[in-house]
XYZ file of N, CA and C in Angstrom:
831
model
N 0.846 -1.198 0.000
C 0.000 0.000 0.000
C 0.878 1.244 0.000
N 0.547 2.197 -0.825
C 1.314 3.424 -0.950
C 0.797 4.484 0.024
N 1.662 5.439 0.359
C 1.272 6.567 1.190
C 1.692 7.851 0.494
N 0.721 8.708 0.207
C 0.980 9.992 -0.438
C 0.445 11.105 0.460
N 1.024 12.265 0.313
C 0.517 13.437 1.036
C -0.588 14.061 0.184
N -1.763 13.399 0.164
C -2.840 13.812 -0.737
C -3.356 15.196 -0.384
N -3.455 15.495 0.896
C -3.972 16.814 1.297
C -3.049 17.926 0.837
N -1.732 17.679 0.885
C -0.775 18.680 0.390
C -0.948 18.885 -1.105
N -1.086 17.787 -1.850
C -1.260 17.899 -3.296
C -2.574 18.607 -3.616
N -3.627 18.315 -2.865
C -4.902 19.007 -3.083
C -4.734 20.507 -2.876
N -4.078 20.896 -1.795
C -3.873 22.322 -1.522
C -3.026 22.965 -2.625
N -1.950 22.270 -3.024
C -1.058 22.839 -4.018
C -1.713 22.983 -5.375
N -2.414 21.943 -5.835
C -3.037 22.006 -7.154
C -4.232 22.954 -7.176
N -4.931 23.068 -6.067
C -6.024 24.044 -5.998
C -5.464 25.456 -6.110
N -4.385 25.727 -5.369
C -3.767 27.049 -5.441
C -3.208 27.312 -6.835
N -2.659 26.280 -7.463
C -2.149 26.430 -8.832
C -3.279 26.795 -9.787
N -4.411 26.109 -9.675
C -5.553 26.394 -10.546
C -6.063 27.821 -10.341
N -6.017 28.305 -9.113
C -6.426 29.680 -8.834
C -5.470 30.653 -9.520
N -4.170 30.372 -9.437
C -3.187 31.232 -10.107
C -3.446 31.305 -11.604
N -3.714 30.163 -12.228
C -3.950 30.163 -13.671
C -5.249 30.890 -14.007
N -6.259 30.709 -13.180
C -7.543 31.377 -13.417
C -7.410 32.895 -13.346
N -6.617 33.384 -12.410
C -6.516 34.823 -12.185
C -5.315 35.450 -12.894
N -4.564 34.643 -13.629
C -3.378 35.160 -14.309
C -3.435 34.908 -15.797
N -2.273 34.611 -16.383
C -2.183 34.383 -17.819
C -2.528 32.926 -18.129
N -3.399 32.735 -19.121
C -3.820 31.395 -19.519
C -3.104 30.992 -20.802
N -3.048 29.699 -21.027
C -2.461 29.190 -22.263
C -3.365 29.512 -23.443
N -2.763 29.519 -24.626
C -3.543 29.747 -25.845
C -4.611 28.667 -25.980
N -5.840 29.081 -26.212
C -6.943 28.135 -26.302
C -6.876 27.336 -27.599
N -6.904 26.007 -27.478
C -6.854 25.130 -28.642
C -8.191 25.137 -29.374
N -8.143 25.187 -30.689
C -9.358 25.215 -31.492
C -10.146 23.922 -31.308
N -11.418 24.068 -30.953
C -12.302 22.921 -30.799
C -12.113 22.135 -29.521
N -11.189 22.560 -28.653
C -10.922 21.836 -27.407
C -11.653 22.504 -26.249
N -11.911 21.765 -25.163
C -12.541 22.372 -23.985
C -11.651 23.464 -23.411
N -12.207 24.390 -22.648
C -11.378 25.420 -22.002
C -10.320 24.764 -21.114
N -9.175 25.412 -21.002
C -8.099 24.857 -20.193
C -8.540 24.638 -18.754
N -9.344 25.546 -18.210
C -9.777 25.407 -16.819
C -10.567 24.117 -16.616
N -11.400 23.767 -17.593
C -12.187 22.538 -17.507
C -11.292 21.310 -17.591
N -10.343 21.330 -18.511
C -9.409 20.206 -18.645
C -8.535 20.082 -17.409
N -8.092 21.212 -16.881
C -7.238 21.219 -15.681
C -7.986 20.616 -14.486
N -9.259 20.929 -14.370
C -10.054 20.357 -13.278
C -10.098 18.839 -13.387
N -10.244 18.308 -14.614
C -10.250 16.860 -14.828
C -8.928 16.251 -14.401
N -7.797 16.889 -14.781
C -6.486 16.355 -14.407
C -6.327 16.311 -12.889
N -6.689 17.406 -12.225
C -6.537 17.469 -10.769
C -7.367 16.378 -10.103
N -8.607 16.237 -10.525
C -9.487 15.216 -9.964
C -8.900 13.822 -10.172
N -8.406 13.552 -11.389
C -7.872 12.224 -11.704
C -6.637 11.904 -10.868
N -5.747 12.871 -10.695
C -4.534 12.637 -9.908
C -4.882 12.397 -8.444
N -5.754 13.202 -7.889
C -6.120 13.042 -6.476
C -6.859 11.727 -6.239
N -7.746 11.374 -7.174
C -8.436 10.095 -7.042
C -7.447 8.934 -7.153
N -6.526 9.023 -8.106
C -5.555 7.949 -8.295
C -4.686 7.753 -7.063
N -4.221 8.841 -6.466
C -3.414 8.748 -5.248
C -4.202 8.076 -4.128
N -5.434 8.518 -3.957
C -6.253 7.995 -2.867
C -6.505 6.500 -3.033
N -6.793 6.074 -4.259
C -7.068 4.647 -4.500
C -5.814 3.795 -4.305
N -4.642 4.321 -4.681
C -3.416 3.567 -4.448
C -3.104 3.451 -2.961
N -3.643 4.355 -2.170
C -3.511 4.248 -0.714
C -4.498 3.245 -0.127
N -5.389 2.717 -0.987
C -6.373 1.751 -0.514
C -7.606 2.379 0.077
N -7.821 3.666 -0.218
C -8.987 4.377 0.312
C -9.909 4.794 -0.823
N -11.153 5.079 -0.467
C -12.108 5.614 -1.426
C -11.922 7.124 -1.537
N -12.049 7.694 -2.738
C -11.883 9.141 -2.907
C -12.885 9.941 -2.086
N -12.470 11.122 -1.670
C -13.322 12.063 -0.937
C -14.316 12.680 -1.920
N -15.604 12.411 -1.719
C -16.623 12.892 -2.659
C -16.777 14.411 -2.616
N -16.287 15.052 -1.554
C -16.424 16.510 -1.421
C -15.190 17.263 -1.917
N -14.175 16.516 -2.364
C -12.906 17.165 -2.713
C -13.067 18.188 -3.838
N -13.733 17.806 -4.916
C -13.846 18.725 -6.043
C -14.849 19.830 -5.780
N -15.765 19.621 -4.843
C -16.633 20.733 -4.413
C -15.789 21.798 -3.727
N -14.839 21.377 -2.910
C -13.929 22.334 -2.268
C -13.082 23.040 -3.324
N -12.609 22.275 -4.299
C -11.816 22.847 -5.394
C -12.610 23.940 -6.108
N -13.840 23.638 -6.492
C -14.684 24.601 -7.201
C -14.980 25.816 -6.332
N -15.185 25.579 -5.030
C -15.499 26.683 -4.113
C -14.318 27.649 -4.018
N -13.108 27.117 -3.913
C -11.921 27.983 -3.826
C -11.764 28.808 -5.104
N -11.977 28.187 -6.263
C -11.848 28.929 -7.516
C -12.917 30.004 -7.636
N -14.124 29.691 -7.198
C -15.206 30.668 -7.272
C -14.936 31.846 -6.351
N -14.420 31.559 -5.165
C -14.095 32.642 -4.224
C -13.012 33.552 -4.780
N -12.055 32.961 -5.506
C -10.924 33.740 -6.021
C -11.242 34.436 -7.336
N -12.341 34.043 -7.991
C -12.657 34.601 -9.307
C -12.933 36.104 -9.200
N -12.295 36.847 -10.080
C -12.514 38.287 -10.111
C -11.674 39.062 -9.132
N -10.889 38.369 -8.321
C -10.050 39.066 -7.349
C -8.884 39.732 -8.061
N -8.600 40.972 -7.682
C -7.479 41.693 -8.289
C -6.159 41.350 -7.613
N -6.255 40.721 -6.434
C -5.033 40.364 -5.721
C -4.459 39.065 -6.278
N -3.149 39.008 -6.381
C -2.473 37.814 -6.864
C -1.830 37.113 -5.667
N -2.288 35.896 -5.386
C -1.762 35.133 -4.260
C -0.921 33.982 -4.801
N 0.401 34.160 -4.785
C 1.282 33.125 -5.301
C 1.479 32.037 -4.255
N 1.581 30.814 -4.736
C 1.813 29.684 -3.864
C 3.239 29.753 -3.323
N 3.429 29.367 -2.069
C 4.767 29.391 -1.489
C 5.674 28.401 -2.204
N 6.973 28.692 -2.202
C 7.931 27.795 -2.850
C 7.891 26.409 -2.220
N 7.715 26.356 -0.905
C 7.699 25.060 -0.232
C 6.506 24.222 -0.670
N 5.330 24.856 -0.784
C 4.150 24.103 -1.221
C 4.314 23.636 -2.663
N 4.910 24.474 -3.508
C 5.159 24.052 -4.888
C 6.078 22.833 -4.915
N 7.182 22.906 -4.154
C 8.124 21.786 -4.122
C 7.468 20.515 -3.596
N 6.721 20.647 -2.505
C 6.087 19.474 -1.901
C 5.048 18.862 -2.837
N 4.306 19.697 -3.554
C 3.280 19.202 -4.477
C 3.911 18.429 -5.622
N 4.928 19.014 -6.254
C 5.591 18.355 -7.372
C 6.272 17.071 -6.917
N 6.903 17.114 -5.748
C 7.582 15.919 -5.234
C 6.589 14.785 -5.003
N 5.447 15.094 -4.440
C 4.431 14.068 -4.185
C 3.893 13.493 -5.489
N 3.733 14.330 -6.507
C 3.278 13.833 -7.808
C 4.324 12.905 -8.409
N 5.615 13.216 -8.213
C 6.672 12.341 -8.694
C 6.640 10.980 -8.012
N 6.371 10.962 -6.722
C 6.252 9.687 -5.999
C 5.070 8.892 -6.544
N 3.975 9.568 -6.809
C 2.789 8.912 -7.372
C 3.101 8.321 -8.751
N 3.814 9.068 -9.578
C 4.164 8.587 -10.913
C 5.007 7.320 -10.823
N 6.004 7.318 -9.962
C 6.839 6.128 -9.793
C 6.020 4.951 -9.288
N 5.052 5.218 -8.405
C 4.203 4.148 -7.875
C 3.352 3.536 -8.981
N 2.886 4.342 -9.919
C 2.074 3.814 -11.023
C 2.854 2.791 -11.838
N 4.143 3.039 -12.035
C 4.957 2.086 -12.781
C 5.238 0.846 -11.950
N 5.416 1.025 -10.646
C 5.757 -0.098 -9.774
C 4.604 -1.076 -9.624
N 3.375 -0.576 -9.480
C 2.231 -1.464 -9.232
C 1.880 -2.274 -10.476
N 2.309 -1.823 -11.648
C 2.087 -2.592 -12.875
C 0.664 -2.511 -13.369
N 0.375 -3.327 -14.387
C -0.948 -3.297 -14.994
C -1.071 -2.164 -15.995
N -2.274 -1.976 -16.505
C -2.550 -0.917 -17.492
C -2.770 0.398 -16.765
N -1.713 1.159 -16.655
C -1.747 2.437 -15.939
C -1.461 3.608 -16.864
N -1.489 3.378 -18.167
C -1.052 4.423 -19.096
C -1.948 5.645 -19.077
N -3.248 5.460 -18.895
C -4.133 6.630 -18.841
C -3.786 7.514 -17.653
N -3.491 6.895 -16.524
C -3.131 7.667 -15.337
C -1.787 8.361 -15.525
N -0.839 7.658 -16.155
C 0.459 8.276 -16.432
C 0.294 9.448 -17.385
N -0.572 9.295 -18.388
C -0.795 10.374 -19.359
C -1.407 11.598 -18.699
N -2.276 11.387 -17.715
C -2.865 12.519 -16.992
C -1.780 13.278 -16.231
N -0.889 12.527 -15.579
C 0.225 13.170 -14.866
C 1.084 13.963 -15.848
N 1.408 13.356 -16.981
C 2.208 14.052 -17.994
C 1.525 15.332 -18.451
N 0.238 15.258 -18.758
C -0.473 16.429 -19.272
C -0.569 17.528 -18.221
N -0.801 17.133 -16.965
C -0.872 18.126 -15.895
C 0.484 18.801 -15.709
N 1.553 18.018 -15.676
C 2.881 18.600 -15.493
C 3.286 19.457 -16.688
N 2.876 19.056 -17.875
C 3.148 19.874 -19.057
C 2.440 21.222 -18.937
N 1.221 21.197 -18.426
C 0.481 22.440 -18.192
C 1.200 23.304 -17.157
N 1.629 22.684 -16.067
C 2.322 23.424 -15.011
C 3.626 24.020 -15.534
N 4.298 23.295 -16.439
C 5.583 23.777 -16.957
C 5.452 25.038 -17.800
N 4.237 25.383 -18.202
C 4.021 26.610 -18.982
C 3.746 27.811 -18.082
N 3.736 27.592 -16.776
C 3.430 28.663 -15.815
C 4.706 29.013 -15.070
N 5.269 30.181 -15.337
C 6.609 30.545 -14.886
C 6.826 30.397 -13.383
N 5.903 30.844 -12.508
C 6.178 30.709 -11.069
C 6.436 29.267 -10.639
N 5.818 28.302 -11.338
C 6.019 26.897 -10.994
C 7.148 26.272 -11.815
N 7.336 26.748 -13.045
C 8.338 26.142 -13.931
C 9.755 26.528 -13.556
N 9.932 27.714 -12.940
C 11.267 28.189 -12.588
C 11.743 27.513 -11.300
N 13.028 27.410 -11.170
C 13.594 26.863 -9.938
C 13.751 25.354 -9.994
N 14.461 24.817 -9.006
C 14.733 23.379 -8.963
C 13.671 22.674 -8.114
N 12.520 22.432 -8.718
C 11.435 21.782 -7.978
C 11.091 20.414 -8.561
N 11.992 19.806 -9.298
C 11.841 18.461 -9.874
C 10.856 18.406 -11.035
N 10.198 19.509 -11.321
C 9.114 19.485 -12.306
C 9.560 18.897 -13.637
N 10.626 19.405 -14.197
C 11.038 18.979 -15.534
C 11.568 17.548 -15.524
N 12.225 17.153 -14.442
C 12.703 15.771 -14.342
C 11.527 14.796 -14.306
N 10.499 15.121 -13.560
C 9.337 14.231 -13.447
C 8.550 14.215 -14.752
N 8.467 15.364 -15.412
C 7.801 15.410 -16.714
C 8.544 14.534 -17.723
N 9.867 14.604 -17.726
C 10.660 13.732 -18.610
C 10.434 12.266 -18.271
N 10.335 11.961 -16.985
C 10.086 10.588 -16.556
C 8.762 10.074 -17.120
N 7.715 10.904 -17.052
C 6.407 10.500 -17.592
C 6.470 10.311 -19.099
N 7.200 11.187 -19.781
C 7.330 11.075 -21.234
C 8.036 9.782 -21.635
N 8.978 9.341 -20.837
C 9.689 8.094 -21.133
C 8.862 6.872 -20.766
N 8.100 6.979 -19.694
C 7.319 5.838 -19.215
C 6.240 5.421 -20.206
N 5.585 6.374 -20.825
C 4.456 6.042 -21.692
C 4.856 5.182 -22.888
N 5.853 5.563 -23.699
C 6.231 4.677 -24.801
C 6.840 3.370 -24.316
N 7.601 3.408 -23.226
C 8.206 2.179 -22.719
C 7.129 1.179 -22.283
N 6.124 1.666 -21.582
C 5.039 0.803 -21.133
C 4.211 0.309 -22.312
N 3.963 1.180 -23.280
C 3.193 0.790 -24.467
C 3.888 -0.326 -25.225
N 5.195 -0.185 -25.442
C 5.948 -1.208 -26.175
C 5.961 -2.536 -25.432
N 6.010 -2.466 -24.106
C 6.175 -3.683 -23.315
C 4.876 -4.454 -23.124
N 3.752 -3.755 -22.907
C 2.546 -4.474 -22.489
C 1.393 -4.414 -23.478
N 1.426 -3.489 -24.451
C 0.269 -3.330 -25.334
C 0.352 -4.293 -26.515
N -0.540 -5.291 -26.615
C -0.513 -6.234 -27.747
C -1.179 -5.620 -28.974
N -0.456 -4.741 -29.649
C -1.044 -3.955 -30.734
C -0.287 -4.168 -32.036
N -1.003 -3.969 -33.134
C -0.433 -4.026 -34.482
C -0.409 -2.604 -35.036
N 0.718 -2.227 -35.602
C 0.836 -0.869 -36.147
C 1.857 -0.862 -37.272
N 1.836 0.217 -38.054
C 2.739 0.342 -39.199
C 3.460 1.679 -39.151
N 4.765 1.636 -39.374
C 5.510 2.884 -39.560
C 5.418 3.252 -41.033
N 4.886 4.436 -41.290
C 4.712 4.932 -42.651
C 5.716 6.048 -42.892
N 6.585 5.855 -43.881
C 7.534 6.896 -44.308
C 7.064 7.405 -45.653
N 6.821 8.696 -45.723
C 6.214 9.286 -46.916
C 7.061 10.449 -47.397
N 7.440 10.433 -48.667
C 8.158 11.565 -49.235
C 9.448 11.177 -49.912
N 10.180 12.213 -50.304
C 11.380 12.051 -51.111
C 12.618 12.385 -50.289
N 13.745 11.771 -50.644
C 15.002 12.080 -49.960
C 15.404 13.533 -50.178
N 15.069 14.085 -51.324
C 15.476 15.460 -51.655
C 14.330 16.450 -51.530
N 13.217 16.017 -50.963
C 12.062 16.907 -50.828
C 11.394 16.706 -49.489
N 10.121 17.096 -49.373
C 9.405 16.888 -48.116
C 9.325 15.406 -47.779
N 9.644 15.078 -46.535
C 9.661 13.672 -46.120
C 9.364 13.606 -44.628
N 8.335 12.853 -44.254
C 7.961 12.698 -42.857
C 7.483 11.272 -42.613
N 7.431 10.899 -41.342
C 6.961 9.564 -40.989
C 5.939 9.652 -39.868
N 5.171 8.570 -39.721
C 4.204 8.482 -38.628
C 3.890 7.013 -38.393
N 3.170 6.753 -37.320
C 2.646 5.422 -37.057
C 1.157 5.416 -37.372
N 0.714 4.319 -37.989
C -0.698 4.156 -38.338
C -1.198 2.847 -37.745
N -2.480 2.774 -37.490
C -3.071 1.593 -36.879
C -3.134 0.427 -37.853
N -2.886 -0.778 -37.349
C -3.026 -1.982 -38.146
C -1.915 -2.149 -39.165
N -2.177 -3.024 -40.137
C -1.225 -3.285 -41.213
C -1.561 -2.402 -42.406
N -0.717 -1.430 -42.690
C -0.900 -0.518 -43.813
C 0.024 -0.992 -44.928
N -0.552 -1.564 -45.977
C 0.261 -2.230 -47.011
C -0.109 -1.822 -48.431
N -1.026 -0.853 -48.600
C -1.453 -0.442 -49.940
C -1.443 1.078 -50.055
N -1.346 1.600 -51.280
C -1.398 3.058 -51.465
C -2.671 3.677 -50.910
N -3.813 3.041 -51.121
C -5.067 3.611 -50.631
C -5.084 3.728 -49.113
N -4.499 2.746 -48.422
C -4.439 2.819 -46.964
C -3.538 3.966 -46.510
N -2.427 4.164 -47.216
C -1.541 5.276 -46.878
C -2.253 6.608 -47.102
N -2.989 6.719 -48.220
C -3.664 7.975 -48.538
C -4.819 8.265 -47.590
N -5.166 7.294 -46.735
C -6.208 7.504 -45.739
C -5.633 7.935 -44.395
N -4.308 8.119 -44.311
C -3.683 8.507 -43.051
C -3.654 10.029 -42.904
N -3.668 10.532 -41.668
C -3.534 11.979 -41.456
C -2.236 12.538 -42.017
N -1.154 11.731 -41.994
C 0.120 12.212 -42.522
C 0.012 12.519 -44.008
N -0.590 11.613 -44.788
C -0.722 11.853 -46.214
C -1.593 13.082 -46.476
N -2.701 13.181 -45.765
C -3.597 14.340 -45.980
C -2.881 15.638 -45.649
N -2.090 15.634 -44.573
C -1.373 16.847 -44.185
C -0.325 17.235 -45.228
N 0.472 16.270 -45.646
C 1.523 16.582 -46.622
C 0.956 16.990 -47.972
N -0.097 16.315 -48.427
C -0.655 16.647 -49.738
C -1.305 18.027 -49.725
N -1.807 18.466 -48.574
C -2.372 19.818 -48.474
C -1.271 20.868 -48.416
N -0.174 20.540 -47.722
C 0.932 21.492 -47.592
C 1.756 21.599 -48.869
N 1.783 20.519 -49.666
C 2.577 20.508 -50.904
C 1.701 20.059 -52.069
N 0.734 20.878 -52.472
C -0.196 20.472 -53.536
C 0.484 20.273 -54.882
N 1.687 20.796 -55.032
C 2.396 20.636 -56.309
C 2.943 19.219 -56.486
N 3.044 18.447 -55.406
C 3.537 17.076 -55.496
C 2.390 16.175 -55.944
N 2.564 15.495 -57.075
C 1.479 14.686 -57.636
C 1.616 13.201 -57.345
N 2.772 12.783 -56.851
C 2.899 11.385 -56.429
C 3.870 11.321 -55.248
N 3.523 10.493 -54.266
C 4.295 10.397 -53.036
C 4.838 8.980 -52.876
N 6.157 8.811 -52.814
C 6.696 7.487 -52.521
C 6.475 7.142 -51.044
N 6.106 5.901 -50.788
C 5.836 5.469 -49.420
C 6.572 4.172 -49.127
N 7.052 4.037 -47.888
C 7.654 2.806 -47.391
C 6.945 2.461 -46.079
N 6.372 1.263 -46.013
C 5.595 0.851 -44.847
C 6.159 -0.443 -44.264
N 6.316 -0.459 -42.938
C 6.771 -1.656 -42.230
C 5.826 -1.887 -41.060
N 5.335 -3.117 -40.923
C 4.353 -3.439 -39.892
C 5.018 -4.152 -38.712
N 4.580 -3.780 -37.498
C 5.146 -4.320 -36.264
C 4.025 -4.748 -35.316
N 4.412 -5.577 -34.341
C 3.562 -5.881 -33.196
C 4.216 -5.334 -31.939
N 3.392 -4.935 -30.970
C 3.886 -4.525 -29.664
C 3.573 -5.573 -28.617
N 4.008 -5.323 -27.400
C 3.725 -6.227 -26.305
C 4.514 -7.517 -26.365
N 5.590 -7.544 -27.142
C 6.404 -8.745 -27.240
C 5.732 -9.881 -27.981
N 4.732 -9.565 -28.813
C 3.994 -10.612 -29.524
C 4.664 -10.938 -30.854
N 5.019 -12.220 -31.017
C 5.641 -12.681 -32.255
C 4.641 -13.273 -33.233
N 3.406 -13.427 -32.810
C 2.350 -13.966 -33.664
C 1.154 -13.035 -33.598
N 0.197 -13.164 -34.545
C -0.988 -12.292 -34.520
C -2.012 -12.676 -33.462
N -1.797 -13.768 -32.761
C -2.774 -14.220 -31.762
C -2.858 -13.218 -30.614
N -4.067 -12.758 -30.348
C -4.286 -11.825 -29.245
C -3.864 -10.403 -29.517
N -3.514 -10.102 -30.760
C -3.057 -8.756 -31.117
C -4.185 -7.984 -31.797
N -4.409 -6.748 -31.364
C -5.411 -5.882 -31.981
C -4.759 -4.658 -32.587
N -5.487 -3.967 -33.438
C -4.947 -2.756 -34.059
C -4.751 -1.656 -33.020
N -3.705 -0.875 -33.191
C -3.400 0.219 -32.275
C -4.559 1.214 -32.213
N -4.847 1.703 -31.018
C -5.902 2.695 -30.822
C -5.345 4.102 -31.023
N -6.228 5.086 -31.029
C -5.788 6.479 -31.129
C -4.883 6.849 -29.957
N -5.193 6.324 -28.773
C -4.361 6.588 -27.598
C -2.968 5.996 -27.786
N -2.907 4.750 -28.279
C -1.605 4.132 -28.573
C -0.808 4.993 -29.555
N -1.475 5.409 -30.639
C -0.784 6.168 -31.688
C -0.288 7.514 -31.182
N -1.062 8.138 -30.304
C -0.631 9.432 -29.751
C 0.675 9.266 -28.990
N 0.767 8.217 -28.201
C 1.993 7.942 -27.448
C 3.148 7.641 -28.393
N 2.903 6.782 -29.381
C 3.954 6.357 -30.299
C 4.459 7.508 -31.155
N 3.549 8.316 -31.655
C 3.961 9.422 -32.530
C 4.709 10.503 -31.761
N 4.399 10.668 -30.480
C 5.180 11.602 -29.660
C 6.601 11.081 -29.461
N 6.731 9.756 -29.363
C 8.055 9.159 -29.158
C 8.892 9.167 -30.430
N 8.249 9.079 -31.604
C 8.978 9.074 -32.860
C 9.680 7.753 -33.123
N 10.758 7.804 -33.893
C 11.436 6.580 -34.316
C 12.049 5.803 -33.159
N 12.356 6.463 -32.045
C 12.962 5.747 -30.919
C 12.011 4.700 -30.342
N 10.711 4.805 -30.656
C 9.756 3.819 -30.156
C 10.098 2.420 -30.661
N 10.595 2.326 -31.891
C 10.889 1.019 -32.488
C 12.055 0.305 -31.803
N 12.877 1.035 -31.053
C 14.035 0.435 -30.383
C 13.706 -0.080 -28.989
N 12.472 0.108 -28.544
C 12.119 -0.279 -27.181
C 11.854 -1.780 -27.082
N 12.152 -2.385 -25.938
C 11.857 -3.812 -25.747
C 10.361 -4.081 -25.903
N 10.033 -5.162 -26.598
C 8.639 -5.529 -26.798
C 8.144 -5.319 -28.210
N 8.904 -4.595 -29.039
C 8.491 -4.350 -30.419
C 9.035 -5.459 -31.315
N 8.165 -6.042 -32.129
C 8.547 -7.140 -33.013
C 8.196 -6.799 -34.459
N 9.165 -6.985 -35.375
C 8.901 -6.808 -36.809
C 7.954 -7.909 -37.268
N 6.975 -7.539 -38.114
C 6.024 -8.510 -38.629
C 6.123 -8.678 -40.145
N 6.141 -7.571 -40.888
C 6.195 -7.686 -42.343
C 6.640 -6.367 -42.965
N 7.095 -6.464 -44.217
C 7.554 -5.287 -44.931
C 9.069 -5.307 -45.094
N 9.609 -4.310 -45.738
C 8.925 -3.084 -46.160
C 8.090 -3.248 -47.428
N 6.995 -2.497 -47.484
C 6.169 -2.383 -48.690
C 6.478 -1.020 -49.299
N 6.838 -1.002 -50.574
C 7.227 0.246 -51.234
C 6.348 0.477 -52.454
N 5.806 1.683 -52.560
C 4.930 2.026 -53.684
C 4.766 3.540 -53.749
N 4.125 3.985 -54.824
C 3.787 5.403 -54.972
C 2.308 5.603 -54.664
N 2.019 6.727 -54.015
C 0.640 7.139 -53.772
C 0.322 8.303 -54.700
N -0.662 8.112 -55.558
C -1.045 9.136 -56.533
C -2.462 9.578 -56.248
N -2.707 10.880 -56.079
C -4.055 11.338 -55.741
C -5.048 11.112 -56.865
N -6.324 11.055 -56.499
C -7.399 10.928 -57.482
C -7.463 12.203 -58.314
N -8.120 12.168 -59.498
C -8.159 13.331 -60.384
C -8.607 14.613 -59.706
N -9.610 14.536 -58.828
C -10.117 15.758 -58.204
C -9.147 16.319 -57.173
N -8.094 15.524 -56.797
C -7.128 15.990 -55.811
C -5.871 16.553 -56.456
N -5.688 16.364 -57.745
C -4.465 16.817 -58.394
C -4.537 18.302 -58.675
N -3.365 18.911 -58.844
C -3.343 20.333 -59.141
C -3.808 20.555 -60.570
N -4.275 21.747 -60.844
C -4.834 22.055 -62.149
C -3.804 21.814 -63.249
N -4.229 21.066 -64.266
C -3.377 20.839 -65.423
C -2.531 19.590 -65.329
N -2.560 18.898 -64.158
C -1.740 17.693 -64.043
C -2.463 16.495 -64.643
N -1.718 15.475 -64.984
C -2.281 14.268 -65.555
C -2.310 13.187 -64.475
N -3.501 12.868 -63.925
C -3.568 11.883 -62.857
C -3.350 10.484 -63.391
N -2.898 9.625 -62.518
C -2.770 8.210 -62.817
C -3.062 7.416 -61.552
N -3.345 6.150 -61.691
C -3.705 5.350 -60.549
C -2.484 4.957 -59.734
N -2.724 4.431 -58.499
C -1.611 3.981 -57.664
C -0.846 2.877 -58.350
N 0.474 2.845 -58.219
C 1.255 1.795 -58.813
C 2.415 1.447 -57.900
N 2.847 0.210 -57.973
C 3.923 -0.262 -57.139
C 5.266 0.211 -57.668
N 6.201 0.387 -56.723
C 7.566 0.708 -57.130
C 8.233 -0.567 -57.603
N 8.820 -0.532 -58.778
C 9.471 -1.719 -59.354
C 10.966 -1.667 -59.043
């Protein structure tokens, strides 16, 4: 059973949320919930996770207190900065919680991702980001844990797609399942992004290699990678393939992707997808 200073973390994260509410906010993402709403979810998830790892049921009144403190502080012209000691203690306790998530094992990636996202948010706030409070070290730890855990325990099938020319635009990404045809490549976000950014390119060379995760050498029990899996993998980039648990399955498949007539630039002569010989 783990022991965390949950009350300290509650006080620290509540005070942090008040600072963000009454100070400078991050740029609002298009189509995303307000940062304050997302931040409340992160705080709730971390506090609940700590409490459950201690073997206790979460305090049902905790987020009511959180909301009450923010409401009381709303509109206040006074700026109340959190003490350095409370900042240090809060970040340190979150680091202990993060390490505990890896130690207890099982599927803990969602909880680790919440810690990462919360710490990433905190790192954009100068009063908390400055100084030696372990923040950046713990954030790096979470960033490393997610791909490492995904490679080791997630029985998923995915494909590394390399799209472009050696002498021109060239990028790679991970796609769900086995991507082995031009049409499948042209259905990926990477292809759509590159073809929109470089409309003058009328054919895209692609190289696809399919892998399994979770140490699986056969397709038994393996499912296609989810959006959550892909988000972790694409953040990690090519280093994900070097992690223990990744197994080559098939490929490389090499071919050209040629857009349909309505997607080509004016005056170009479209042609169908064809394999590289």
